[in-house]
Coordinates of C-alpha atoms and ligand atoms in Angstrom, one line a residue:
X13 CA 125.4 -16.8 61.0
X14 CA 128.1 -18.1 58.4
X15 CA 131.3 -15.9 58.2
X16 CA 129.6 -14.3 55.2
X17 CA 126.8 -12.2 57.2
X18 CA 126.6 -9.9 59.8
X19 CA 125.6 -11.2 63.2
X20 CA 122.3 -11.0 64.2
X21 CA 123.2 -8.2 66.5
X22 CA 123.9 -6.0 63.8
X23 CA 121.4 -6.8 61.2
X24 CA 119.0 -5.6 64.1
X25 CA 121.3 -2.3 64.4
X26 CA 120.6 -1.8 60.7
X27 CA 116.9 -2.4 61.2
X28 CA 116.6 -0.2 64.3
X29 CA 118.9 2.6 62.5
X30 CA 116.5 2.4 59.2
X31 CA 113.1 2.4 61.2
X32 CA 114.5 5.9 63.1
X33 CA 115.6 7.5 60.1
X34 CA 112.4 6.3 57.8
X35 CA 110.8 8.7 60.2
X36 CA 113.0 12.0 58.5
X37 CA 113.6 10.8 55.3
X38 CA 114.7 12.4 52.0
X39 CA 111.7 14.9 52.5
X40 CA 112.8 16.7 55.4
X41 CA 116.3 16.1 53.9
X42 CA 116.2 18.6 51.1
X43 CA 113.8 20.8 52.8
X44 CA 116.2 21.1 55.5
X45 CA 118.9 21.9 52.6
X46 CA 116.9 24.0 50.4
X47 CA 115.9 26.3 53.5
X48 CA 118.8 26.7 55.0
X49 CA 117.9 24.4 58.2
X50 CA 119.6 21.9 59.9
X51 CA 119.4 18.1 61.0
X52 CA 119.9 18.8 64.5
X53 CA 116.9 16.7 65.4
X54 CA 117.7 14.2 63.7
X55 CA 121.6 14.2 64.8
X56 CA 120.2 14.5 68.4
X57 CA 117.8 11.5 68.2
X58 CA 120.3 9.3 66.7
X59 CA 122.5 10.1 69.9
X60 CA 120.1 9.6 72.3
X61 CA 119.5 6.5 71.1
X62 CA 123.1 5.2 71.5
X63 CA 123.4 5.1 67.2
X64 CA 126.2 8.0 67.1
X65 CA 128.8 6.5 69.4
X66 CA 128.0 3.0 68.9
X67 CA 131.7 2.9 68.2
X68 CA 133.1 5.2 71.3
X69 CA 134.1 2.9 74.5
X70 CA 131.5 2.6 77.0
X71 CA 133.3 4.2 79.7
X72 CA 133.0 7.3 77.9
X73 CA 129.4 7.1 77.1
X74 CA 129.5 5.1 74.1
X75 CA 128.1 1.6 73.0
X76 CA 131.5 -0.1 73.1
X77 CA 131.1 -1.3 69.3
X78 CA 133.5 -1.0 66.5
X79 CA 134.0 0.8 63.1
X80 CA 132.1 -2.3 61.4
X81 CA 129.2 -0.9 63.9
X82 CA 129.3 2.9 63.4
X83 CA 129.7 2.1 59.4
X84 CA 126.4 0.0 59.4
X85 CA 124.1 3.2 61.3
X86 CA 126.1 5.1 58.3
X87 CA 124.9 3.4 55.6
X88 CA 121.9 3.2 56.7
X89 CA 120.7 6.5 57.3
X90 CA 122.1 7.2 53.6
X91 CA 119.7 4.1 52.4
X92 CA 116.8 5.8 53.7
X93 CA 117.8 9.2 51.7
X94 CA 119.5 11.2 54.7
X95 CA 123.1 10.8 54.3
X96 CA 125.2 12.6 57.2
X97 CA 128.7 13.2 56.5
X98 CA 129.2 14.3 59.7
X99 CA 129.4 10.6 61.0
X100 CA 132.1 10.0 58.9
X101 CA 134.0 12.9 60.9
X102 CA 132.7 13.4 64.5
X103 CA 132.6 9.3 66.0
X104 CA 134.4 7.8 63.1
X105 CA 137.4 10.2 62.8
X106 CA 137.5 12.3 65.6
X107 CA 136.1 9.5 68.1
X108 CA 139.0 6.9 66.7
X109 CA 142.0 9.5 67.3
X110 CA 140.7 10.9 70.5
X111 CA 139.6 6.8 72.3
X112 CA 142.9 5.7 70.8
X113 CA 145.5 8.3 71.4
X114 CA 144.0 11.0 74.0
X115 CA 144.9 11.0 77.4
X116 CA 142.5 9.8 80.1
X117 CA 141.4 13.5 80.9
X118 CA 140.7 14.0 77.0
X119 CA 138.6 11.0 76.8
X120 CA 136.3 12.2 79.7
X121 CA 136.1 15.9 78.2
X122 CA 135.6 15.0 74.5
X123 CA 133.9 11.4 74.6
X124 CA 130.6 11.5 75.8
X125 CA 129.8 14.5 73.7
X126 CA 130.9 12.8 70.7
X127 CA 129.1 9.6 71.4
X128 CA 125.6 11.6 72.6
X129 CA 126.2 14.1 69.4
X130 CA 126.2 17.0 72.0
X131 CA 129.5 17.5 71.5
X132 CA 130.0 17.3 67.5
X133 CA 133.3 17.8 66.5
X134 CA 135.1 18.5 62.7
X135 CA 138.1 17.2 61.5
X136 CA 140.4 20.0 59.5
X137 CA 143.5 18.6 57.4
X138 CA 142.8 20.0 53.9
X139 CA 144.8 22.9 53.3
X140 CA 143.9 25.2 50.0
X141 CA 147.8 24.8 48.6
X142 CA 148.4 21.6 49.7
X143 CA 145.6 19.6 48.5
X144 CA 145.7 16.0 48.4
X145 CA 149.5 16.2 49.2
X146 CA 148.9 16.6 53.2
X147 CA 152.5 16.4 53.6
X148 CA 152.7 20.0 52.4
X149 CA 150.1 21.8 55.0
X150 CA 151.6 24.7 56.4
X151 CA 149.2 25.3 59.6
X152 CA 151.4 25.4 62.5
X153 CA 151.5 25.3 66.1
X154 CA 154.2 27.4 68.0
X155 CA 155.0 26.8 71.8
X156 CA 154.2 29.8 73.6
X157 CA 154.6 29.0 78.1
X158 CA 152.6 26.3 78.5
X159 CA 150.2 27.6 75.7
X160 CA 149.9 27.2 71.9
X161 CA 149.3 29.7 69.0
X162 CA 148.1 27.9 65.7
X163 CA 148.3 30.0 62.7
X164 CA 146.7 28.5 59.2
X165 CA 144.2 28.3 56.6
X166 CA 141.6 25.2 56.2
X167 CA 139.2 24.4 53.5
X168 CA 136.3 22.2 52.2
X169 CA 135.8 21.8 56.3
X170 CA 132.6 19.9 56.7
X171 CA 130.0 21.1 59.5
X172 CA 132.1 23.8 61.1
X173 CA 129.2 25.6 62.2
X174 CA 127.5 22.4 63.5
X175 CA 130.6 21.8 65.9
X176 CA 131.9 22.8 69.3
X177 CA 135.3 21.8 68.4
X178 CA 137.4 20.9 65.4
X179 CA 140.5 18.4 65.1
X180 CA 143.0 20.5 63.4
X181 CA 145.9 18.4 62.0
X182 CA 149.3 21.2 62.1
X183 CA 152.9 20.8 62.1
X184 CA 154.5 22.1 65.3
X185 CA 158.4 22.4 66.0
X186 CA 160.7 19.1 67.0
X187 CA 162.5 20.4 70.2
X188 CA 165.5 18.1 69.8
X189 CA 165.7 18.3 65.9
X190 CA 163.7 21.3 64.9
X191 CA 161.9 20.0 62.1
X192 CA 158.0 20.1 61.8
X193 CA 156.1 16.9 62.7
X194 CA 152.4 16.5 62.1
X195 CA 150.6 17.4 65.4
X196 CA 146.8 17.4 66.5
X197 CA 144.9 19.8 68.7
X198 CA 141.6 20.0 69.2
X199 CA 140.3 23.7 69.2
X200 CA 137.5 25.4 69.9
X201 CA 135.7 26.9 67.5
X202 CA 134.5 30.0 69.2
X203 CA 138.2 30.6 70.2
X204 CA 139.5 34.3 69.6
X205 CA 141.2 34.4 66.0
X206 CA 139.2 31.4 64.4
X207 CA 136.8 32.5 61.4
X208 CA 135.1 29.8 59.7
X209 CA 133.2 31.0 56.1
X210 CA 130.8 28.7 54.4
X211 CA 131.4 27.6 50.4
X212 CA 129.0 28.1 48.4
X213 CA 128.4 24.6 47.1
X214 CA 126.1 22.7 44.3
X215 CA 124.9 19.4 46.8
X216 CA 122.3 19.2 48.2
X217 CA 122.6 18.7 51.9
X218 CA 122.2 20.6 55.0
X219 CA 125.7 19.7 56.2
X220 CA 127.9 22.9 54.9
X221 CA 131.6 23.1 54.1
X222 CA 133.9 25.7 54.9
X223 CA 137.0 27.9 55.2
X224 CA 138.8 28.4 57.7
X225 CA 141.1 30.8 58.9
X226 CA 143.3 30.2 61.5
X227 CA 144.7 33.5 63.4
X228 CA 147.2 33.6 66.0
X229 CA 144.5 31.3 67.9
X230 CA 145.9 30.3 71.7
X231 CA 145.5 27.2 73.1
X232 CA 146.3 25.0 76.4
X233 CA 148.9 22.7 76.5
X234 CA 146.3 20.4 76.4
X235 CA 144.4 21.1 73.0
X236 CA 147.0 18.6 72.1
X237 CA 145.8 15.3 71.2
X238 CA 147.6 12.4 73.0
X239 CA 152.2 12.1 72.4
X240 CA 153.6 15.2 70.5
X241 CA 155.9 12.7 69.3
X242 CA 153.2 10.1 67.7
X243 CA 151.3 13.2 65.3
X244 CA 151.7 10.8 62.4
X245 CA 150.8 7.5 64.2
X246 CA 147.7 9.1 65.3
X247 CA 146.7 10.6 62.1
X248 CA 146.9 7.4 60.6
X249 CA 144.1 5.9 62.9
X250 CA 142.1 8.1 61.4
X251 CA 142.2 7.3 58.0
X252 CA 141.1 3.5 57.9
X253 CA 137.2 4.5 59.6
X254 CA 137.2 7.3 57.1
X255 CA 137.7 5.4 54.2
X256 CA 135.6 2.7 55.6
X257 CA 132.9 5.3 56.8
X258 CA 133.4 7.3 53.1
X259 CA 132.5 3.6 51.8
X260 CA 129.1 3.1 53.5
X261 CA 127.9 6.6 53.2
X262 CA 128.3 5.9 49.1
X263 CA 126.5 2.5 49.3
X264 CA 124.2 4.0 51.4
X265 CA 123.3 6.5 48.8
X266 CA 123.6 4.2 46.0
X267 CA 120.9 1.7 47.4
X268 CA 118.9 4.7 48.1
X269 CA 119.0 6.0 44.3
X270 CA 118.6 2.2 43.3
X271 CA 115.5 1.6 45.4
X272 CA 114.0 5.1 44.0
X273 CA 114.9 3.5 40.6
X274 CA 113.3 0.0 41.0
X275 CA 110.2 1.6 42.1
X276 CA 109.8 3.5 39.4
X277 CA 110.6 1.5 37.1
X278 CA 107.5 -0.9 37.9
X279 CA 105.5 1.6 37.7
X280 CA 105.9 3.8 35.1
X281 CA 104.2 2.4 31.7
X282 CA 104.5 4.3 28.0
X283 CA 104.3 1.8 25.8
X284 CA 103.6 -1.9 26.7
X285 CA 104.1 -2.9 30.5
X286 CA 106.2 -1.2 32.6
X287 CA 109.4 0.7 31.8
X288 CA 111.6 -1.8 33.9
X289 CA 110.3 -4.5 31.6
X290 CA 113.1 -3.2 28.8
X291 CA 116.3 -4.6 29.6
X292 CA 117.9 -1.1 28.5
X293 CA 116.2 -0.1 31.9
X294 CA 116.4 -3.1 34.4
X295 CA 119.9 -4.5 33.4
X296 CA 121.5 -1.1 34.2
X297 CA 119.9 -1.6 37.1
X298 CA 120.8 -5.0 37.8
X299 CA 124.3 -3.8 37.1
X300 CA 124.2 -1.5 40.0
X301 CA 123.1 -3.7 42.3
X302 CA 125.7 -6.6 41.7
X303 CA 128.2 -3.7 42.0
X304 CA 126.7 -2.2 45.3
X305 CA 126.9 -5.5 46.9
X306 CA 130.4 -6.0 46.1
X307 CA 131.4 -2.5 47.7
X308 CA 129.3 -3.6 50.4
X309 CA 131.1 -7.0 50.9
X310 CA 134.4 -5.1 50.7
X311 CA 133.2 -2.5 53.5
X312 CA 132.0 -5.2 55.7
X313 CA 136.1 -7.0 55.1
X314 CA 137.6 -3.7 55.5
X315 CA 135.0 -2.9 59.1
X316 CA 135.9 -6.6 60.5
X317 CA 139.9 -6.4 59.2
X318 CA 140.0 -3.1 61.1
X319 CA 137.9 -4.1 64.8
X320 CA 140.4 -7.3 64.6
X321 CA 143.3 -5.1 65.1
X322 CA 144.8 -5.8 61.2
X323 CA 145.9 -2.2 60.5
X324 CA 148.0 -3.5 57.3
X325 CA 145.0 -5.5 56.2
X326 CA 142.2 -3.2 56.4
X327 CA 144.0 -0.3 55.1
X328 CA 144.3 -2.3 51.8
X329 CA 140.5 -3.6 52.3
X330 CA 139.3 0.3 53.4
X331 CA 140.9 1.7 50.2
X332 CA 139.7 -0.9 47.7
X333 CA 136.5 -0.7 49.0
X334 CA 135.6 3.3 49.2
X335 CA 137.2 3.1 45.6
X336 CA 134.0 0.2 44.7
X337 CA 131.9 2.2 46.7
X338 CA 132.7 5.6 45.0
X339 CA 131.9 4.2 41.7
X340 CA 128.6 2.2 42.4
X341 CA 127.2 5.1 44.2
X342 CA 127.8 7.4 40.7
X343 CA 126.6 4.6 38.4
X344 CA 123.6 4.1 40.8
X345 CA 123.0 8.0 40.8
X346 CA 123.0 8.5 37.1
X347 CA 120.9 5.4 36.0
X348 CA 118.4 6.4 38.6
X349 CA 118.2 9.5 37.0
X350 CA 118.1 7.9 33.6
X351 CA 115.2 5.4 34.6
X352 CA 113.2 8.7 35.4
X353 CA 113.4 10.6 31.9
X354 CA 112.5 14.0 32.9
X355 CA 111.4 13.7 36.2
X356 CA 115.0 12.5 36.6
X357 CA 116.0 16.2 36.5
X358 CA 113.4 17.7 38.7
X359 CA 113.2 18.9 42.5
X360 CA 110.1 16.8 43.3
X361 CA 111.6 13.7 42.6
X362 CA 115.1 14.7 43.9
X363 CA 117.6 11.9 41.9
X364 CA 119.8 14.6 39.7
X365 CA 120.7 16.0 43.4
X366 CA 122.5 12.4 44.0
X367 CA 124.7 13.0 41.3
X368 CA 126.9 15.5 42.8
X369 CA 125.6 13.8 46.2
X370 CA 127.6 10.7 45.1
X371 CA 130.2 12.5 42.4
X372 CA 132.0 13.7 46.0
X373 CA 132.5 10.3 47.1
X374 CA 135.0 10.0 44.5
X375 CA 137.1 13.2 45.3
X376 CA 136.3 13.2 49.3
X377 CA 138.3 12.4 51.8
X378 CA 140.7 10.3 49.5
X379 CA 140.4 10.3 45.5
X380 CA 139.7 7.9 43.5
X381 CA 143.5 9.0 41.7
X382 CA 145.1 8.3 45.5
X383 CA 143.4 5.0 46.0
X384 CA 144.2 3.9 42.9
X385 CA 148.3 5.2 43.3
X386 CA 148.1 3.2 46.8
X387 CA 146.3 -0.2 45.3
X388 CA 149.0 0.0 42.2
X389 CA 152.0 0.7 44.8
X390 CA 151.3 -1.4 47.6
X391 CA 149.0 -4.5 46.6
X392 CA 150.5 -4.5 43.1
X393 CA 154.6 -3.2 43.6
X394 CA 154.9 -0.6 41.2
X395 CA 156.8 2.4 41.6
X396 CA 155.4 5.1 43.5
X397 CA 154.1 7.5 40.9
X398 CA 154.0 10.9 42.8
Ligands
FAD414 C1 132.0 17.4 50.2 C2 133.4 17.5 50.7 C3 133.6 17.4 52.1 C4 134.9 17.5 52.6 N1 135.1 17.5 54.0 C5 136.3 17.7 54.5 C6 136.5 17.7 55.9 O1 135.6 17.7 56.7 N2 137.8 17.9 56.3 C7 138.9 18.0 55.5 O2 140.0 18.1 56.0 N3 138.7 18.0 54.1 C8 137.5 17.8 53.6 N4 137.3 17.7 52.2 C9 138.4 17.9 51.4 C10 138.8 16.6 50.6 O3 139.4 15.7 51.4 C11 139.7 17.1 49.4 O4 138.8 17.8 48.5 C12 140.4 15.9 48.7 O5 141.3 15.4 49.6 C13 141.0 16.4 47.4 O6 141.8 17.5 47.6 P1 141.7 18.8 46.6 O7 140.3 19.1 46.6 O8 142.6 19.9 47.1 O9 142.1 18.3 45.2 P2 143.6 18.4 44.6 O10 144.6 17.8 45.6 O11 143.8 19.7 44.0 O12 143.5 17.3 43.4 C14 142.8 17.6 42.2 C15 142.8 16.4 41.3 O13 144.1 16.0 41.0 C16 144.3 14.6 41.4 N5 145.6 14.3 41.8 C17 146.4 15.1 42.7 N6 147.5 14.5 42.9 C18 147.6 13.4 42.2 C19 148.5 12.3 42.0 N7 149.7 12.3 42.6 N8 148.2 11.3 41.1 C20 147.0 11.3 40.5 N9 146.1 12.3 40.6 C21 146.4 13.3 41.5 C22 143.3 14.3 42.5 O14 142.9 13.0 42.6 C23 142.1 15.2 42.0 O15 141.3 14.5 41.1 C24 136.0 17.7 51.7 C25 135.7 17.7 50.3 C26 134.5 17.7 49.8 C27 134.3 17.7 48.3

């Protein structure tokens, strides 16, 4: 192994992951999309098998492994057409926070659920008026005893009806200086008062999103995640496996589309040889894959930055590379679509469902305008634009 390749141990984690999801593939997919189902089985099998919390500490049912790990059983379940975004959120988010910040007797309730995928749970921070500006969310958590009462309004929640619980980031009241500070509870979400409603939505994937509504919902004292004081701290830990998970679910995809492009493009003869024989069909496609490898080198930099313990330097890393990741994973999409003329457009071949597939990568769960405010900011010095 030179510094430049994964270890051996986790090139056979990708292999394992692939052969597991191979099995599903993009067939039972979209059928699972287009009738309303679910990929429970799937979700379960992956959990069984140790694949979902890869990344959660052994001692609470997990396989001990990092971000770099978790990212890798990401991407490749996208690669083989079965993208689940609910890795990105219930180990990778939700698993980080909780193994980081909870306190012993939240890792043992939460944990082993997340890590088996018995125990999926959502992560809920977009607000409909605040947007991208997560400074401005308005849920908020009022002392009540020794209970809680959140009040608030989510949206573009992914897999609320697939979880038990959702991490719900709200502001709650400073005792000694009364302003709100960013706090995290974990709540149920059959609790009395919290309606979740699915959004209509045009990708193509079982996985829903929704809105929720937040109503005078009572909690313990200990819905809340780890120090009231250390809200922020804790939601930052989050963000570096999103952004790194965000990255390998789009090259996932993007090698996905590519390989579905390749393919056809060997095959498919109208006038002389093969299609893929034009170089207005193969360089496009040679294009994509220089540029998926890049975003895939930067993922695997952001992953080993981040399991190292370098915050500073993987937050840089994590941005740069869901930015590359974002934009191979939309080129990919739409020359794949291109390489198959018309049957680029229908159900049975299934590549004009990427585009929106991969379009979200670059609005969800940082846009590309954010990433590229933070990389002219902090890696290049310029004033803050917003
Ligand atoms: C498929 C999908 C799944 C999602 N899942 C979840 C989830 O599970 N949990 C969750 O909490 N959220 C989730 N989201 C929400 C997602 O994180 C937000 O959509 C995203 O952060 C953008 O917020 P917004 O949609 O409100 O856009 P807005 O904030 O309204 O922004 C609109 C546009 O303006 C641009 N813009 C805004 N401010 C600036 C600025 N200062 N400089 C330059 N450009 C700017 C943005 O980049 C964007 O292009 C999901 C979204 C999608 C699409």
């Amino acid at each position: 192994m030179t510094s430049f390749s994964e270890s051996e141990e986790r090139q056979e984690l990708r292999r394992q992951v692939a052969r597991l999801a191979s099995k599903y593939g993009r067939e039972y997919f979209t059928e699972q999309a287009r009738s309303g189902g679910k990929t429970t089985d799937l979700w379960l099998e992956m959990g069984k098998n140790g694949y979902l919390g890869i990344n959660i500490p052994g001692a609470y049912g997990g396989g001990g492994g990092g971000i770099g790990d978790i990212a890798a059983v990401c991407e490749e379940l996208a690669a083989q057409g079965c993208p689940l975004l609910m890795m990105v959120v219930s180990p990778a988010i939700c698993g980080t926070v909780i193994a980081r910040y909870g306190t012993e007797e939240q890792k043992q309730r939460w944990l082993p659920g997340i890590a088996d995928g018995t125990g999926t749970m959502a992560f809920a921070i977009t607000e409909p008026d605040a947007g991208t500006n997560s400074h401005n969310i308005t849920t908020t958590a009022r002392r009540d005893g020794d209970e809680w009462v959140l009040n608030g309004r989510k949206i573009y929640i992914s897999g609320v009806d697939e979880a038990d619980n959702v991490l719900v980031v709200s502001r709650a009241e400073d005792a000694k200086t009364g302003k709100l500070k960013p706090c995290l509870f974990v709540v149920p979400t059959d609790a009395v008062g919290f309606e979740a409603r699915p959004i209509p939505m045009e990708i193509v994937s079982p996985e829903q999103q929704f809105q929720v509504f937040i109503d005078d919902v009572r909690l313990p004292g200990d819905a809340l995640v780890g120090d009231e004081d250390a809200g922020l701290v804790q939601l930052f830990a989050g963000l570096n496996p999103e952004r790194i998970m965000a990255a390998s679910f789009s090259t996932g995809l993007a090698r996905f589309a590519l390989g579905k492009a390749a393919a056809y493009a060997k095959e498919r003869t109208v006038f002389q040889g093969p299609i893929g024989g034009h170089q207005a069909i193969a360089h496009p496609l040679a294009m994509s894959h220089i540029e998926i490898e890049m975003a895939r080198l930067m993922t695997q930099k952001a992953a080993a930055l981040y399991d190292a313990g370098d915050d500073m330097g993987a937050g840089e890393a994590a941005n740069m590379a869901k930015y590359a990741a974002a934009e191979a994973a939309c080129d990919a999409a739409d020359r794949a679509v291109q390489t198959h003329g018309g049957n680029g457009i229908t159900q049975e071949y299934g590549m004009a469902g990427l585009l929106v597939a991969t379009r979200a990568g670059r609005i969800a769960p940082v846009s590309r305008e954010m990433i590229l405010n933070f990389v002219a900011m902090h890696s290049l010095g310029l004033p803050k634009s917003y």
